[in-house]
Coordinates of C-alpha atoms in Angstrom, one line a residue:
X872 CA -4.9 5.7 -18.4
X873 CA -2.9 7.9 -15.6
X874 CA 0.6 8.6 -14.6
X875 CA 0.8 10.4 -11.0
X876 CA 4.3 12.1 -10.0
X877 CA 4.7 12.9 -6.8
X878 CA 6.8 14.2 -3.9
X879 CA 6.9 10.7 -3.2
X880 CA 7.7 8.8 -6.3
X881 CA 5.7 8.4 -9.5
X882 CA 2.9 5.8 -10.4
X883 CA 1.0 5.1 -12.8
X884 CA -0.9 2.6 -15.4
X885 CA 1.2 -0.1 -17.4
X886 CA 0.9 0.4 -21.5
X887 CA 0.5 3.2 -23.6
X888 CA 2.0 6.3 -24.2
X889 CA 5.3 8.1 -22.5
X890 CA 4.2 10.8 -20.0
X891 CA 0.4 9.6 -20.2
X892 CA 1.4 6.6 -18.4
X893 CA 4.1 4.1 -16.2
X894 CA 5.7 3.0 -20.0
X895 CA 9.3 1.5 -19.7
X896 CA 10.3 5.2 -20.7
X897 CA 8.5 6.5 -17.7
X898 CA 11.1 3.5 -15.0
X899 CA 14.3 4.3 -16.8
X900 CA 14.0 8.0 -17.0
X901 CA 12.8 8.4 -13.3
X902 CA 14.5 5.8 -12.1
X903 CA 18.0 7.6 -13.9
X904 CA 16.4 10.3 -11.9
X905 CA 16.9 9.2 -8.3
X906 CA 20.3 8.2 -9.2
X907 CA 21.6 11.7 -10.1
X908 CA 20.2 12.8 -7.2
X909 CA 21.0 10.3 -4.7
X910 CA 24.4 10.9 -6.3
X911 CA 25.0 14.8 -5.4
X912 CA 22.7 13.8 -2.4
X913 CA 25.4 11.5 -0.9
X914 CA 28.4 13.3 -2.2
X915 CA 30.2 9.5 -2.8
X916 CA 31.9 7.8 -5.4
X917 CA 30.2 4.7 -5.3
X918 CA 26.7 3.7 -4.7
X919 CA 24.5 1.1 -3.1
X920 CA 20.4 0.8 -3.8
X921 CA 18.3 -1.7 -2.5
X922 CA 15.6 -2.8 -4.9
X923 CA 12.5 -5.0 -4.1
X924 CA 9.7 -5.5 -5.3
X925 CA 5.5 -6.9 -4.4
X926 CA 4.4 -9.3 -7.0
X927 CA 2.0 -7.6 -9.7
X928 CA 2.2 -8.4 -13.0
X929 CA 4.5 -5.6 -13.8
X930 CA 7.1 -6.5 -11.6
X931 CA 9.4 -7.7 -13.3
X932 CA 9.3 -5.5 -16.2
X933 CA 9.2 -2.3 -13.9
X934 CA 12.2 -4.1 -11.9
X935 CA 14.9 -4.8 -15.3
X936 CA 14.3 -2.0 -16.1
X937 CA 14.8 0.1 -12.8
X938 CA 18.0 -2.0 -11.6
X939 CA 19.6 -1.6 -15.8
X940 CA 19.0 2.1 -14.7
X941 CA 21.2 2.6 -11.9
X942 CA 24.2 0.3 -12.7
X943 CA 24.2 2.3 -16.2
X944 CA 24.7 5.3 -13.6
X945 CA 27.7 2.9 -11.7
X946 CA 25.3 2.2 -9.0
X947 CA 25.8 -0.9 -7.3
X948 CA 22.6 -2.4 -6.5
X949 CA 21.3 -5.2 -4.1
X950 CA 18.1 -7.1 -5.6
X951 CA 16.3 -8.3 -3.2
X952 CA 13.8 -9.1 -5.6
X953 CA 10.0 -10.6 -5.1
X954 CA 10.1 -9.2 -1.0
X955 CA 7.5 -6.2 1.0
X956 CA 7.6 -2.5 1.1
X957 CA 8.7 -2.3 4.8
X958 CA 11.8 -5.9 4.4
X959 CA 13.4 -3.5 1.4
X960 CA 12.9 -0.5 4.0
X961 CA 15.0 -2.2 6.9
X962 CA 17.7 -3.9 4.1
X963 CA 18.6 0.1 3.6
X964 CA 20.5 0.6 6.6
X965 CA 21.5 -3.3 7.4
X966 CA 23.1 -3.0 3.3
X967 CA 24.8 0.0 4.4
X968 CA 22.7 1.3 1.2
X969 CA 22.7 4.7 0.0
X970 CA 19.1 4.4 -0.8
X971 CA 16.3 2.0 -2.2
X972 CA 13.3 2.2 -4.4
X973 CA 9.9 -0.4 -4.0
X974 CA 8.4 -1.1 -7.1
X975 CA 4.6 -1.3 -5.4
X976 CA 1.7 0.1 -6.5
X977 CA 0.6 -0.8 -2.8
X978 CA -3.4 -1.1 -3.2
X979 CA -4.0 0.2 -6.6
X980 CA -4.9 -2.7 -8.6
X981 CA -3.0 -4.9 -11.3
X982 CA -2.4 -2.6 -14.2
X983 CA -0.3 -0.3 -11.7
X984 CA 3.0 0.1 -10.3
X985 CA 4.8 2.1 -8.8
X986 CA 8.7 3.5 -7.9
X987 CA 8.3 4.5 -4.3
X988 CA 12.2 5.9 -2.8
X989 CA 13.9 5.8 0.3
X990 CA 16.9 7.5 1.9
X991 CA 20.1 6.0 3.5
X992 CA 17.7 5.3 6.6
X993 CA 15.3 3.2 4.5
X994 CA 13.0 5.7 5.0
X995 CA 10.2 7.9 2.6
X996 CA 12.2 10.9 0.9
X997 CA 10.7 14.9 2.5
X998 CA 8.7 17.0 0.0
X999 CA 11.8 19.3 -1.2
X1000 CA 14.0 15.9 -1.8
X1001 CA 11.1 14.4 -4.1
X1002 CA 10.5 18.2 -5.7
X1003 CA 14.6 18.5 -6.3
X1004 CA 13.8 14.2 -8.7
X1005 CA 11.3 15.5 -9.7
X1006 CA 12.8 19.1 -11.9
X1007 CA 15.5 16.1 -12.7
X1008 CA 13.3 14.1 -14.5
X1009 CA 11.7 17.8 -16.4
X1010 CA 15.4 18.3 -17.1
X1011 CA 16.2 15.1 -18.7
X1012 CA 19.8 16.0 -18.1
X1013 CA 21.5 12.3 -17.3
X1014 CA 25.0 11.7 -17.3
X1015 CA 25.9 7.2 -17.7
X1016 CA 28.3 5.9 -16.6
X1017 CA 31.3 4.8 -18.6
X1018 CA 31.7 1.2 -19.1
X1019 CA 34.6 0.1 -16.9
X1020 CA 32.5 1.9 -14.4
X1021 CA 28.9 0.6 -14.6
X1022 CA 27.5 -1.0 -11.1
X1023 CA 27.3 -4.6 -10.3
X1024 CA 23.9 -6.6 -9.5
X1025 CA 24.5 -8.4 -6.1
X1026 CA 21.3 -10.6 -5.3
X1027 CA 20.1 -11.7 -2.1
X1028 CA 16.3 -13.7 -1.5
X1029 CA 17.0 -13.6 2.2
X1030 CA 15.8 -10.5 3.3
X1031 CA 12.2 -11.7 4.5
X1032 CA 14.1 -14.6 6.8
X1033 CA 15.8 -11.3 8.4
X1034 CA 13.4 -9.5 8.9
X1035 CA 11.3 -12.3 10.5
X1036 CA 13.9 -12.7 12.5
X1037 CA 14.1 -8.6 12.6
X1038 CA 10.2 -8.9 14.4
X1039 CA 10.7 -11.8 16.6
X1040 CA 13.7 -10.3 18.2
X1041 CA 12.1 -7.1 19.3
X1042 CA 11.8 -6.4 23.3
X1043 CA 8.2 -6.4 23.7
X1044 CA 7.7 -9.6 21.0
X1045 CA 8.0 -13.5 22.9
X1046 CA 7.3 -16.2 20.8
X1047 CA 7.1 -18.6 23.0
X1048 CA 4.1 -16.7 24.8
X1049 CA 2.2 -16.9 21.5
X1050 CA 2.8 -20.5 21.5
X1051 CA 1.0 -21.3 24.2
X1052 CA -1.9 -19.7 22.5
X1053 CA -2.2 -22.0 19.9
X1054 CA -3.8 -19.6 17.8
X1055 CA -5.3 -20.3 14.2
X1056 CA -5.4 -17.6 11.7
X1057 CA -6.5 -17.4 8.3
X1058 CA -4.4 -15.4 6.1
X1059 CA -5.3 -13.4 2.9
X1060 CA -2.1 -12.6 1.1
X1061 CA -4.3 -11.5 -2.5
X1062 CA -1.6 -13.3 -4.4
X1063 CA 1.3 -11.0 -3.8
X1064 CA 4.3 -11.0 -1.4
X1065 CA 2.4 -10.9 2.1
X1066 CA 1.7 -14.6 1.2
X1067 CA 5.0 -14.9 1.6
X1068 CA 5.8 -13.4 3.9
X1069 CA 2.8 -13.4 6.6
X1070 CA 2.2 -17.4 7.0
X1071 CA 5.9 -17.9 7.2
X1072 CA 6.0 -15.4 10.4
X1073 CA 3.2 -17.2 12.1
X1074 CA 4.5 -20.2 11.7
X1075 CA 7.5 -18.8 14.1
X1076 CA 5.1 -18.5 16.8
X1077 CA 3.8 -21.5 16.7
X1078 CA 0.5 -20.7 14.8
X1079 CA -1.5 -22.6 12.7
X1080 CA -2.0 -21.0 9.0
X1081 CA -5.2 -21.6 6.7
X1082 CA -3.9 -20.0 3.5
X1083 CA -6.0 -17.7 1.3
X1084 CA -4.9 -16.4 -2.2
X1085 CA -1.5 -16.7 -0.8
X1086 CA 0.2 -17.7 -3.8
X1087 CA 2.2 -15.1 -5.2
X1088 CA 1.3 -15.0 -9.3
X1089 CA 0.0 -11.0 -9.2
X1090 CA -3.2 -12.0 -10.5
X1091 CA -5.2 -10.2 -7.6
X1092 CA -8.2 -12.0 -6.8
X1093 CA -10.2 -9.3 -5.4
X1094 CA -9.7 -5.5 -5.5
X1095 CA -5.7 -6.3 -3.6
X1096 CA -7.6 -2.8 -1.1
X1097 CA -8.3 -4.1 2.4
X1098 CA -11.9 -3.2 2.9
X1099 CA -15.0 -4.6 3.1
X1100 CA -16.4 -4.9 0.6
X1101 CA -13.2 -6.9 -1.0
X1102 CA -12.9 -9.1 1.7
X1103 CA -16.1 -11.7 2.0
X1104 CA -13.8 -14.9 1.1
X1105 CA -11.7 -14.4 4.2
X1106 CA -14.7 -13.5 6.3
X1107 CA -16.6 -16.4 5.4
X1108 CA -13.4 -19.1 5.3
X1109 CA -12.8 -17.4 9.3
X1110 CA -16.3 -18.9 10.4
X1111 CA -16.1 -21.9 8.4
X1112 CA -12.6 -23.2 9.9
X1113 CA -13.3 -22.0 13.6
X1114 CA -10.4 -19.9 13.8
X1115 CA -9.2 -17.2 15.6
X1116 CA -8.5 -14.5 13.2
X1117 CA -8.0 -14.0 9.8
X1118 CA -4.6 -11.2 8.8
X1119 CA -5.1 -9.0 5.5
X1120 CA -2.9 -7.7 3.6
X1121 CA -2.0 -5.5 0.5
X1122 CA 0.0 -6.3 -1.9
X1123 CA 3.4 -4.8 -0.6
X1124 CA 2.7 -5.4 3.1
X1125 CA 2.5 -2.5 4.3
X1126 CA -1.5 -2.1 5.2
X1127 CA -2.1 -4.5 7.5
X1128 CA -6.4 -5.4 8.5
X1129 CA -7.8 -8.5 10.8
X1130 CA -11.4 -10.0 10.8
X1131 CA -12.0 -10.7 14.1
X1132 CA -13.6 -14.7 15.0
X1133 CA -17.3 -14.0 14.2
X1134 CA -16.3 -13.1 10.2
X1135 CA -16.6 -9.4 11.0
X1136 CA -14.2 -6.7 9.9
X1137 CA -12.1 -5.7 12.9
X1138 CA -11.5 -2.5 11.4
X1139 CA -8.2 -1.0 9.5
X1140 CA -8.6 2.0 12.1
X1141 CA -8.0 0.0 15.6
X1142 CA -5.4 -2.1 13.6
X1143 CA -3.4 0.4 15.2
X1144 CA -5.7 1.4 17.9
X1145 CA -4.5 -2.7 19.3
X1146 CA -1.0 -2.3 18.4
X1147 CA -1.0 0.9 20.2
X1148 CA -3.4 -0.7 23.2
X1149 CA -0.7 -3.0 23.6
X1150 CA 2.8 -0.8 23.4
X1151 CA 1.4 1.6 25.6
X1152 CA 0.4 -1.1 28.4
X1153 CA 3.8 -2.3 28.9
X1154 CA 5.7 0.9 27.8
X1155 CA 4.5 4.5 29.0
X1156 CA 5.2 7.1 25.7
X1157 CA 3.2 9.3 23.2
X1158 CA 1.6 8.0 19.3
X1159 CA 1.1 9.8 16.3
X1160 CA -1.6 8.9 13.4
X1161 CA -3.0 11.5 11.0
X1162 CA -5.6 13.5 10.5
X1163 CA -8.0 10.9 8.8
X1164 CA -7.6 8.2 11.5
X1165 CA -9.6 8.2 14.7
X1166 CA -10.0 9.4 17.8
X1167 CA -10.2 6.0 18.9
X1168 CA -6.4 6.3 18.9
X1169 CA -6.6 9.5 21.5
X1170 CA -9.0 8.2 23.6
X1171 CA -6.5 4.5 24.2
X1172 CA -3.2 7.6 24.5
X1173 CA -4.9 9.5 26.9
X1174 CA -6.0 6.1 29.2
X1175 CA -2.7 4.7 29.2
X1176 CA -1.5 8.5 30.4
X1177 CA 0.8 9.5 27.1
X1178 CA 0.0 12.5 24.3
X1179 CA -1.5 11.9 21.1
X1180 CA -1.1 13.9 18.1
X1181 CA -2.5 14.1 14.6
X1182 CA 0.2 14.8 11.0
X1183 CA -1.1 15.8 7.2
X1184 CA -1.9 12.1 6.3
X1185 CA 1.3 10.6 4.0
X1186 CA 3.3 8.4 5.9
X1187 CA 6.6 10.7 5.9
X1188 CA 4.5 13.5 7.8
X1189 CA 3.5 11.3 10.4
X1190 CA 7.1 10.2 10.7
X1191 CA 8.3 13.9 11.1
X1192 CA 5.6 14.1 13.3
X1193 CA 6.6 11.0 15.8
X1194 CA 10.8 11.9 16.2
X1195 CA 9.3 15.5 17.0
X1196 CA 7.3 14.2 19.5
X1197 CA 9.1 11.0 20.3
X1198 CA 6.0 8.6 19.9
X1199 CA 6.9 5.2 20.7
X1200 CA 3.5 3.9 18.5
X1201 CA 2.1 5.7 15.5
X1202 CA 1.1 5.3 12.0
X1203 CA -1.8 5.4 9.7
X1204 CA -5.6 4.4 9.7
X1205 CA -5.7 2.3 6.8
X1206 CA -3.9 -0.5 9.1
X1207 CA -0.1 0.8 9.0
X1208 CA 1.7 0.5 11.9
X1209 CA 5.0 2.2 12.6
X1210 CA 6.8 1.5 15.2
X1211 CA 9.9 2.7 16.0
X1212 CA 12.1 0.3 18.0
X1213 CA 12.2 -1.7 13.9
X1214 CA 12.1 0.9 12.2
X1215 CA 9.8 4.4 11.0
X1216 CA 7.7 2.7 8.3
X1217 CA 4.5 1.5 8.5
X1218 CA 5.4 -3.2 8.8
X1219 CA 2.8 -5.1 8.9
X1220 CA 4.7 -7.7 10.2
X1221 CA 5.4 -6.2 13.2
X1222 CA 1.6 -5.3 13.8
X1223 CA 1.3 -8.8 13.6
X1224 CA 3.5 -10.1 16.3
X1225 CA 2.8 -6.9 18.7
X1226 CA -1.5 -8.2 17.8
X1227 CA -0.8 -11.2 18.6
X1228 CA 1.7 -11.1 21.8
X1229 CA -1.9 -8.4 22.7
X1230 CA -3.9 -11.7 22.2
X1231 CA -1.8 -13.8 23.9
X1232 CA -2.0 -12.3 26.9
X1233 CA -5.4 -10.9 26.9
X1234 CA -7.3 -14.0 26.0
X1235 CA -10.7 -13.8 25.2
X1236 CA -11.3 -13.3 21.4
X1237 CA -10.5 -11.0 18.6
X1238 CA -14.8 -9.6 19.0
X1239 CA -14.7 -9.6 22.5
X1240 CA -11.3 -7.4 22.2
X1241 CA -13.0 -5.1 19.7
X1242 CA -15.7 -4.7 21.9
X1243 CA -13.3 -3.0 24.4
X1244 CA -13.0 0.1 22.1
X1245 CA -14.0 3.3 21.8
X1246 CA -16.8 2.4 19.8
X1247 CA -16.3 4.5 15.9
X1248 CA -17.5 4.5 13.0
X1249 CA -15.9 5.6 10.0
X1250 CA -16.7 6.6 6.5
X1251 CA -14.7 6.4 3.6
X1252 CA -16.0 8.1 0.5
X1253 CA -15.0 10.2 -2.9
X1254 CA -15.1 12.2 -5.7
X1255 CA -14.3 12.4 -9.1
X1256 CA -12.0 14.8 -10.0
X1257 CA -12.7 16.1 -13.6
X1258 CA -9.6 18.2 -16.0
X1259 CA -10.2 22.1 -14.5
X1260 CA -11.7 21.7 -11.4
X1261 CA -10.4 23.9 -9.0
X1262 CA -10.3 21.4 -6.1
X1263 CA -8.0 24.4 -4.2
X1264 CA -10.6 26.6 -4.4
X1265 CA -13.4 23.9 -3.3
X1266 CA -11.2 23.4 -0.2
X1267 CA -11.6 26.9 0.2
X1268 CA -15.0 27.5 0.3
X1269 CA -15.8 24.7 2.4
X1270 CA -12.7 26.0 4.9
X1271 CA -15.1 29.3 4.9
X1272 CA -18.1 28.2 5.1
X1273 CA -16.8 26.1 8.0
X1274 CA -15.0 28.9 9.6
X1275 CA -17.2 28.5 13.2
X1276 CA -16.1 24.8 13.8
X1277 CA -12.2 24.0 15.3
X1278 CA -10.5 24.2 11.7
X1279 CA -7.4 21.9 10.5
X1280 CA -5.9 23.5 7.2
X1281 CA -2.4 22.1 7.5
X1282 CA -4.3 19.3 5.4
X1283 CA -6.9 20.3 2.9
X1284 CA -9.8 21.0 5.1
X1285 CA -10.3 18.8 9.3
X1286 CA -13.6 20.2 10.2
X1287 CA -13.7 18.7 13.9
X1288 CA -17.1 18.5 15.0
X1289 CA -18.1 18.0 19.4
X1290 CA -19.9 14.1 18.1
X1291 CA -17.8 13.8 14.9
X1292 CA -15.3 15.1 12.4
X1293 CA -14.9 15.4 8.4
X1294 CA -11.5 15.4 6.4
X1295 CA -11.6 16.7 2.9
X1296 CA -8.6 16.4 1.0
X1297 CA -6.8 15.7 -3.0
X1298 CA -5.5 12.2 -3.2
X1299 CA -1.4 12.3 -3.7
X1300 CA -1.9 8.9 -5.9
X1301 CA -5.9 9.5 -8.1
X1302 CA -7.0 11.7 -9.4
X1303 CA -10.0 12.0 -6.5
X1304 CA -11.5 13.9 -3.3
X1305 CA -11.5 11.9 -0.5
X1306 CA -14.0 12.6 2.5
X1307 CA -13.4 10.7 5.7
X1308 CA -16.4 10.9 8.4
X1309 CA -16.3 9.7 12.1
X1310 CA -19.3 9.6 13.9
X1311 CA -20.9 7.5 17.1
X1312 CA -23.3 5.5 14.9
X1313 CA -22.2 4.2 10.9
X1314 CA -25.4 6.2 10.2
X1315 CA -24.6 9.3 11.5
X1316 CA -21.2 8.5 9.4
X1317 CA -22.8 7.5 6.1
X1318 CA -25.5 10.6 6.6
X1319 CA -22.1 13.7 7.2
X1320 CA -20.1 12.4 4.1
X1321 CA -23.1 12.7 1.8
X1322 CA -24.0 15.8 3.1
X1323 CA -20.7 16.9 2.2
X1324 CA -20.6 15.4 -0.8
X1325 CA -23.5 17.4 -1.6
X1326 CA -22.1 21.0 -0.6
X1327 CA -19.1 20.2 -2.3
X1328 CA -21.1 19.4 -6.0
X1329 CA -23.2 22.1 -4.9
X1330 CA -20.3 24.7 -4.9
X1331 CA -18.4 23.4 -7.5
X1332 CA -21.8 23.1 -9.6
X1333 CA -21.1 19.0 -10.2

């Protein structure tokens, strides 16, 4: 059982002892720390915070605790109840709120939950702000409001519909174009809020929807991370239904993966490549992804005459670099699409709309589209960490070993070889080292990963 405190929020498993897990006491303590920080940060007498959650089993409990804590601090709450991460992000500025909290452990299994923290723009907090909240939590220096100054709760369950309207109004989105294509699409909503939002969006585009695991019960029918080994059911159903493609989202709907018409994975890395291909084909501009993302985005960006830059892993880092480079689209290779015309946050609804536009205008099949892109293969592996392991020392040793290669140490260690690359980094959300590789074949990518894992184990004495 685990409790992970980081600059992006607090994440942990439900149950157990306070301080070791995400218990009710930890949820209250961290919500209070955010509220105290927000009061100091905003310098306003009266604050408003937007709260929304995915459908996981502990969501209602954590929601009640967080909402009541903020009310106890004299903060008004706009409670979206069942929602998505990008929906909460767009709701914050639309409500003129001072911040937001999303209750979701994203792609983690059902025993996990988390508080993800937003600023007044509906964007994730930066490192300094997150560190300040951790400091407040450590001191437990809370000052709650008198009875006459308690906050009020306003419930608003219309924001998924508002979000869909916002997507339909984007300048490069035209529902009438998509309607003419008469698509049939299978949707796997992993029994969370994507099962509400994605089918609703698709129907606005005139798409025939086949729903799979779209009841928001929180009982995830498979591991909720949208990776190939978890998605046999939708891959089979796309073929059986003769669908044009399939859509898979994670529980909070900020990661988007497609299944090609032949039942094969389109590739999470290629979600951003395809959406960028569409946007860059209409508007000249630059792109950003993170150091663990495919070279294919760089290739597509350069093909369209733009400039590609890589940021450290983490949405806030990608967003910072996108703003600095005036990127018109960006994101992360885990299927996270960030499209600034909408908002600076990963958004599967926006990604779905852009992909529908691309397919409607290009014609042909999704498998043919995938075959038209530069072909790279990734291996994503990990090493479980044991207590007392000197991870920073291990990464330093690996950087020294490959000092003669093209090296980046802004986020772990990224080694760029001529034909492939490897990225080693500590996870912010799990006690693991991630080993990502990319090469021109799966065998080569897997082989490189296994070789590096062997070298790490030798260095660590594992």
